[in-house]
Tab-separated table of C-alpha atoms in Angstrom:
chain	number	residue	atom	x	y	z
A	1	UNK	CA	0.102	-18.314	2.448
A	2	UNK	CA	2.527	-15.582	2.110
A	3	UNK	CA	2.413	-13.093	4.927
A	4	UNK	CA	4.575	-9.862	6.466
A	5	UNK	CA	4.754	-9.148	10.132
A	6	UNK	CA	5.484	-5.856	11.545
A	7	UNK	CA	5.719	-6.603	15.623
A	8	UNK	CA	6.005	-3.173	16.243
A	9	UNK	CA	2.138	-1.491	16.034
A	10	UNK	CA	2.724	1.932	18.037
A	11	UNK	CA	5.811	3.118	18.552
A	12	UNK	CA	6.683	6.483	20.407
A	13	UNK	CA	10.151	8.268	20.442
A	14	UNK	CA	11.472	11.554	21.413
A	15	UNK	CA	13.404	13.685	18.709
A	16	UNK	CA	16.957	12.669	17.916
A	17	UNK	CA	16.411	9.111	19.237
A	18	UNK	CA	17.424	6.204	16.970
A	19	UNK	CA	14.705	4.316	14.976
A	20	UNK	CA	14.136	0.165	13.802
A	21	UNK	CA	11.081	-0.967	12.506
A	22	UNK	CA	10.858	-4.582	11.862
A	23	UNK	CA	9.158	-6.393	9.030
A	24	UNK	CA	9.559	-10.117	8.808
A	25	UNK	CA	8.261	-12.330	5.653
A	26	UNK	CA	7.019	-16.028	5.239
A	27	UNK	CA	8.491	-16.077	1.377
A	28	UNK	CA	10.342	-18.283	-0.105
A	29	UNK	CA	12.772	-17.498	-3.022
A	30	UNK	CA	13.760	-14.217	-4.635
A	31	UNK	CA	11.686	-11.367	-3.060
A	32	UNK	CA	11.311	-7.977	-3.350
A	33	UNK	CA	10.690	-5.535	-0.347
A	34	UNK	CA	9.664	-2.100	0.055
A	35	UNK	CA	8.988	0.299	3.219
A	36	UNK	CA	6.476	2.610	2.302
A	37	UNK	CA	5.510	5.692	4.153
A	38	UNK	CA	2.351	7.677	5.051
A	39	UNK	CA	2.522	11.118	6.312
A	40	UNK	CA	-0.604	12.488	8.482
A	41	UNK	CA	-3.691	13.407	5.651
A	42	UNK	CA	-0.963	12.555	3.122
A	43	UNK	CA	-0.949	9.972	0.154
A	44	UNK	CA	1.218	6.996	0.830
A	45	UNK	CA	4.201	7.077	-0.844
A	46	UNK	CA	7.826	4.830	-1.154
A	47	UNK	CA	10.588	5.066	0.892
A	48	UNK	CA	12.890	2.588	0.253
A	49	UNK	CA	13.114	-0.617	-1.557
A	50	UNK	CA	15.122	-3.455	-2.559
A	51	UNK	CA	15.127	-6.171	-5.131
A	52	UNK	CA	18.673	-6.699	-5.597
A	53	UNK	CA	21.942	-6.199	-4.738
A	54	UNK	CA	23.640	-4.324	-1.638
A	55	UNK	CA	21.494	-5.540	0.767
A	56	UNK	CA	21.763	-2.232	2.737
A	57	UNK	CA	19.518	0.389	1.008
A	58	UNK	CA	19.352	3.809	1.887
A	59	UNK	CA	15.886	5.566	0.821
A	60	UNK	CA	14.597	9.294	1.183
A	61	UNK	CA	14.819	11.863	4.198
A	62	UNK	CA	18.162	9.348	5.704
A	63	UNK	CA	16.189	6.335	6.227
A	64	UNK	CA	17.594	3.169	5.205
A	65	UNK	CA	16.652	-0.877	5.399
A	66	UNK	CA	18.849	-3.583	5.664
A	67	UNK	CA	17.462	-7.225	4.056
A	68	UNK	CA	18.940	-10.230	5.918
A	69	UNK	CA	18.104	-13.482	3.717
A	70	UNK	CA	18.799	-15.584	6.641
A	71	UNK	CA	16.510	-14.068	9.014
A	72	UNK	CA	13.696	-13.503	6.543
A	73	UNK	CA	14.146	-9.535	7.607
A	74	UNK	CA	13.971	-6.171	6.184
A	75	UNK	CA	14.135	-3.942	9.202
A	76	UNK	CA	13.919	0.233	8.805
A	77	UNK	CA	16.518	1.977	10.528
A	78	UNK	CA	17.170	5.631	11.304
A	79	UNK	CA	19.857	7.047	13.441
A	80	UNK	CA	17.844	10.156	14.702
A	81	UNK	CA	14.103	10.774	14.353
A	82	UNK	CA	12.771	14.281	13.616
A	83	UNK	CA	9.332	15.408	14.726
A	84	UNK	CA	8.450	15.304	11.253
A	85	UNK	CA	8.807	11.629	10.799
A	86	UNK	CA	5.483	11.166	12.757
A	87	UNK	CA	3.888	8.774	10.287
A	88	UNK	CA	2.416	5.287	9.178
A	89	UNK	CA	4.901	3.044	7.693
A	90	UNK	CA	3.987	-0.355	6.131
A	91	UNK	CA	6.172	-3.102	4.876
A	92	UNK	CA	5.271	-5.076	1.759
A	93	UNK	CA	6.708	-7.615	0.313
A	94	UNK	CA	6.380	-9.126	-3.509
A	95	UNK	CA	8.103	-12.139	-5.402
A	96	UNK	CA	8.464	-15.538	-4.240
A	97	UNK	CA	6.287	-16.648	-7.296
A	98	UNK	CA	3.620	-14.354	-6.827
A	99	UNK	CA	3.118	-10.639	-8.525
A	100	UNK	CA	0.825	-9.922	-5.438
A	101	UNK	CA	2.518	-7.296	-3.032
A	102	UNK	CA	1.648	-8.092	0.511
A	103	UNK	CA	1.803	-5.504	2.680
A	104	UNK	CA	2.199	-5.774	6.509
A	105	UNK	CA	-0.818	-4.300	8.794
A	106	UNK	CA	1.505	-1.138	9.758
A	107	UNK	CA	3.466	0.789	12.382
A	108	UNK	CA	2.551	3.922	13.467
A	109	UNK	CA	5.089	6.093	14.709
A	110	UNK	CA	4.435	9.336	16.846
A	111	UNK	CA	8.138	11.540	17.289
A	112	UNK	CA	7.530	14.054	20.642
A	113	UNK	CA	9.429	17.428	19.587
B	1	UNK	CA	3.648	15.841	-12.522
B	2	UNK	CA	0.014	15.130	-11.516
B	3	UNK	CA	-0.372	12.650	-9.263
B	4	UNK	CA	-2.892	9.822	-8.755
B	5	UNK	CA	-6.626	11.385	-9.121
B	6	UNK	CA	-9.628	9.683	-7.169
B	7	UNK	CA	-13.096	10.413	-6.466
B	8	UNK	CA	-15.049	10.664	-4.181
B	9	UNK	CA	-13.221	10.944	-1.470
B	10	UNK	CA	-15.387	10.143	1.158
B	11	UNK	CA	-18.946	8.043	0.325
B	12	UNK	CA	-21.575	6.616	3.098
B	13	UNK	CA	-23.619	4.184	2.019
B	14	UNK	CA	-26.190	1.445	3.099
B	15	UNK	CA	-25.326	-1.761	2.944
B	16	UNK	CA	-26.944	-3.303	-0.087
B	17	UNK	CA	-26.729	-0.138	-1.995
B	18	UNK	CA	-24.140	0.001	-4.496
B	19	UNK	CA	-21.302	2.012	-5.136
B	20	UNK	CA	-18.701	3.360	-7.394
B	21	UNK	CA	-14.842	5.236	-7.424
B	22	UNK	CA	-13.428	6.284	-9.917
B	23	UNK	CA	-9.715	6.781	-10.625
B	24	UNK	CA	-7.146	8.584	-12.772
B	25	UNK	CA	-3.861	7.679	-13.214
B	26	UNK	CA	-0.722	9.151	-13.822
B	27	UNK	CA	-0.216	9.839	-17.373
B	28	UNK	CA	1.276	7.102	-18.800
B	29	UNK	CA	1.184	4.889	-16.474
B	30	UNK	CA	0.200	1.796	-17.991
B	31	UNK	CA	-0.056	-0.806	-14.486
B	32	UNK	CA	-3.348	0.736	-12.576
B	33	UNK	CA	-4.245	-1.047	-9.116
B	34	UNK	CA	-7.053	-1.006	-7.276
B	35	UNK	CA	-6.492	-1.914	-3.205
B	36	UNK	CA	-8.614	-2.137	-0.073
B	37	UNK	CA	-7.231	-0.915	3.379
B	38	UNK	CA	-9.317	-2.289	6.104
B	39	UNK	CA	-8.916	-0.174	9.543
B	40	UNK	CA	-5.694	-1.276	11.398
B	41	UNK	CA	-4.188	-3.341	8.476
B	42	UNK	CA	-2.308	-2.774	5.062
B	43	UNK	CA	-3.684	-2.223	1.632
B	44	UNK	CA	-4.546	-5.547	0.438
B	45	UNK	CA	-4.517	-6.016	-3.378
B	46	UNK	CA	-8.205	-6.403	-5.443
B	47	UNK	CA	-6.547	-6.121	-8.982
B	48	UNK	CA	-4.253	-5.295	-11.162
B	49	UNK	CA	-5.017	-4.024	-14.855
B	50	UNK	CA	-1.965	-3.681	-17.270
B	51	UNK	CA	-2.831	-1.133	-20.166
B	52	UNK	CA	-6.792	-2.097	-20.231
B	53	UNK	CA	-6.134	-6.030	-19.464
B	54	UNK	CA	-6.500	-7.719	-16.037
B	55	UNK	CA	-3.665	-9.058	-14.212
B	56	UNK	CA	-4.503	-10.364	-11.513
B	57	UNK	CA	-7.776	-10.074	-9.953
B	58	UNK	CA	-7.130	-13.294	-7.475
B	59	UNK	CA	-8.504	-11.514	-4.149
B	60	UNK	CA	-11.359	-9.482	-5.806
B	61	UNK	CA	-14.557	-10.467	-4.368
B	62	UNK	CA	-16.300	-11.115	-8.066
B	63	UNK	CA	-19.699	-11.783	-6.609
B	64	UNK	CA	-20.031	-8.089	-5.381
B	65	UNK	CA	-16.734	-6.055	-6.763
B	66	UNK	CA	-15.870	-5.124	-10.531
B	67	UNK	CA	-13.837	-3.046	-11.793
B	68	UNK	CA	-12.791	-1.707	-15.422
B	69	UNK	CA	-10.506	0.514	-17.335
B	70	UNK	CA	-11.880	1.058	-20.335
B	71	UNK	CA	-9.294	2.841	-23.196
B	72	UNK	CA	-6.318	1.614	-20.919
B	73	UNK	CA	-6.799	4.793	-18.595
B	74	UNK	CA	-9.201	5.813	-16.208
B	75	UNK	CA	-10.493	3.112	-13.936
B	76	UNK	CA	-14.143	2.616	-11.778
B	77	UNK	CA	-14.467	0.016	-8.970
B	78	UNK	CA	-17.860	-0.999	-8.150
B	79	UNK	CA	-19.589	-2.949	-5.322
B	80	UNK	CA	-22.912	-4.098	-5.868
B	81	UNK	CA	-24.495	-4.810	-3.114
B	82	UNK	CA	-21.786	-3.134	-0.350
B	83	UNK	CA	-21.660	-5.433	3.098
B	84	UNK	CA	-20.536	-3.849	6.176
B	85	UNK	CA	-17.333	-5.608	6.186
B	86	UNK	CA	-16.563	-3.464	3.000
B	87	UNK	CA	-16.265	-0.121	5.141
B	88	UNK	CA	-12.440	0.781	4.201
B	89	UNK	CA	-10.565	2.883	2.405
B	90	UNK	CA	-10.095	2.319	-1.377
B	91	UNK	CA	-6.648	3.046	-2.596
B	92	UNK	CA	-5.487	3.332	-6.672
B	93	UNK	CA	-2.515	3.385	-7.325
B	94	UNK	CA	-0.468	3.475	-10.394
B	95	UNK	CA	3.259	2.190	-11.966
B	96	UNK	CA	4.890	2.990	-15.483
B	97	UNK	CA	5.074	-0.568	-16.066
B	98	UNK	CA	4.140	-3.902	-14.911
B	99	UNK	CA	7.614	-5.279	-13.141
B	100	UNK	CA	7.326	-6.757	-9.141
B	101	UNK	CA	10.171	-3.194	-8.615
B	102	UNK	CA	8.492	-0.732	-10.362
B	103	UNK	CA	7.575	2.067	-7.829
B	104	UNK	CA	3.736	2.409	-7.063
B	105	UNK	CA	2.175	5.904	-6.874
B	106	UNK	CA	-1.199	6.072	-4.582
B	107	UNK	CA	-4.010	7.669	-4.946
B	108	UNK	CA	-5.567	9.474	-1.799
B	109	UNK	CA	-7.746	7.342	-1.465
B	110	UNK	CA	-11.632	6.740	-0.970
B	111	UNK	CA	-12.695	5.994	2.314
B	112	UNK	CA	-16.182	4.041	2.149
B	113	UNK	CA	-18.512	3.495	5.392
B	114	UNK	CA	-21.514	1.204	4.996
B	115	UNK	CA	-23.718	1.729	7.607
C-alpha cells in the first residue's frame, strides 16, 4: 500500500531558527507531492507543490521543498521561522498509478516569539 | 472569491443515529471531495465526484457512508448508522478540474463526535 511518513510529530523552535520537515513516500513511479499548511482555527490550505521539473520548489511566505527521487523525499525547508508559522503541516503525496492523494498523519509546529 | 462552504460545523451524535454535511463548493469548481481526518492523522480520502459523477469512492465505507452531488454542485455526506470510530472531522474540498496537480481548496470542516 502506498503510504507517507512524516518522522517529525511535534516540533518546537525559537524565532529565526532554521526549519526541515521531512516527508518520505513508499511510491513507485511518477509522483506528485504537496506540503500543505494549517494555520490555528484556519482552513487548510497549499503551500507548495511539485509534479515536475526543478526539483527545488519554492511555495508561499519563503518556504520551499526539495524532492530527491533517490531518497523517496520531499523535505520542507525554511531558513528562519517566524512566530507566525506556528501551524499543522501535512505531506501528501498522489501518482504512482493511483488518483488517491495520501496524506501523511502531520507535524505540528509551535515557533516561541 | 468565496471559499469552500460547509455545514454544520460542529454535530454530536449517538452512535446509530444518522447524520448529514453538507457542502458548497467554489464556483466552478467542477472536482468536489469529500475527506475524513481522524484525530492525530491526515485527511484520508472517502470520494471524489467530478461534475456530478463519482471518481473514486475506493475507501468510502458504502455500508454506512453516501454521499451525492446532485446538479454537479452542492454535495451531502451521510452516515447511517454513525459508529464511534467515525468521530472526526469531515473535510470538502474542491479543485477546478480533475488533474493529480490541480490545487485543492478545503472546506473548514465538520467536526463529528459520536458519543
Amino acid at each position: 500500500a502506498q503510504s507517507v511518513s512524516q518522522h517529525n510529530h511535534h516540533v518546537i523552535l525559537s524565532e529565526a531558527a532554521s526549519l526541515e520537515l521531512g516527508c518520505n513516500y513508499s511510491y513507485g513511479g511518477t509522483v506528485n507531492l504537496f506540503w500543505y499548511v494549517q494555520y490555528p482555527g484556519q482552513h487548510l490550505q497549499l503551500l507548495l507543490k511539485y509534479f515536475s521539473g526543478d526539483p527545488l520548489v519554492k511555495g508561499i511566505k519563503g518556504f520551499e521543498a526539495e524532492f530527491i527521487k533517490s531518497k523517496f523525499s520531499f523535505n520542507l525547508r525554511k531558513p528562519s521561522v517566524q512566530w507566525s508559522d506556528t501551524a499543522e503541516y501535512f505531506c501528501a503525496v498522489n501518482g504512482g498509478g493511483s488518483y488517491i492523494p495520501t496524506f501523511g498523519r502531520g507535524t505540528s509546529l509551535i515557533v516561541h516569539p | 472569491e468565496a471559499g469552500v462552504a460547509q455545514s454544520p460545523r460542529y454535530k454530536i451524535i449517538e452512535k446509530r443515529q444518522s447524520v448529514a454535511f453538507w457542502c458548497n463548493p467554489i464556483s466552478g469548481h467542477a472536482t468536489l471531495y469529500w475527506y475524513q481526518q481522524i484525530l492525530g492523522q491526515g485527511p484520508k480520502l472517502l470520494i471524489q465526484f467530478q461534475n456530478n459523477g463519482v471518481v473514486d469512492d475506493s475507501q468510502l465505507p458504502k455500508d454506512r457512508f453516501s454521499a451525492e452531488r446532485l446538479k454537479g454542485v452542492d454535495s451531502t455526506l451521510k452516515i447511517q448508522p454513525a459508529k464511534l470510530e467515525d468521530s472526526a472531522v469531515y473535510l470538502c474540498a474542491s479543485s477546478l478540474g480533475a488533474s493529480q496537480t490541480d490545487t485543492q481548496y478545503f472546506g473548514p470542516g465538520t467536526r463529528l463526535t459520536v458519543l
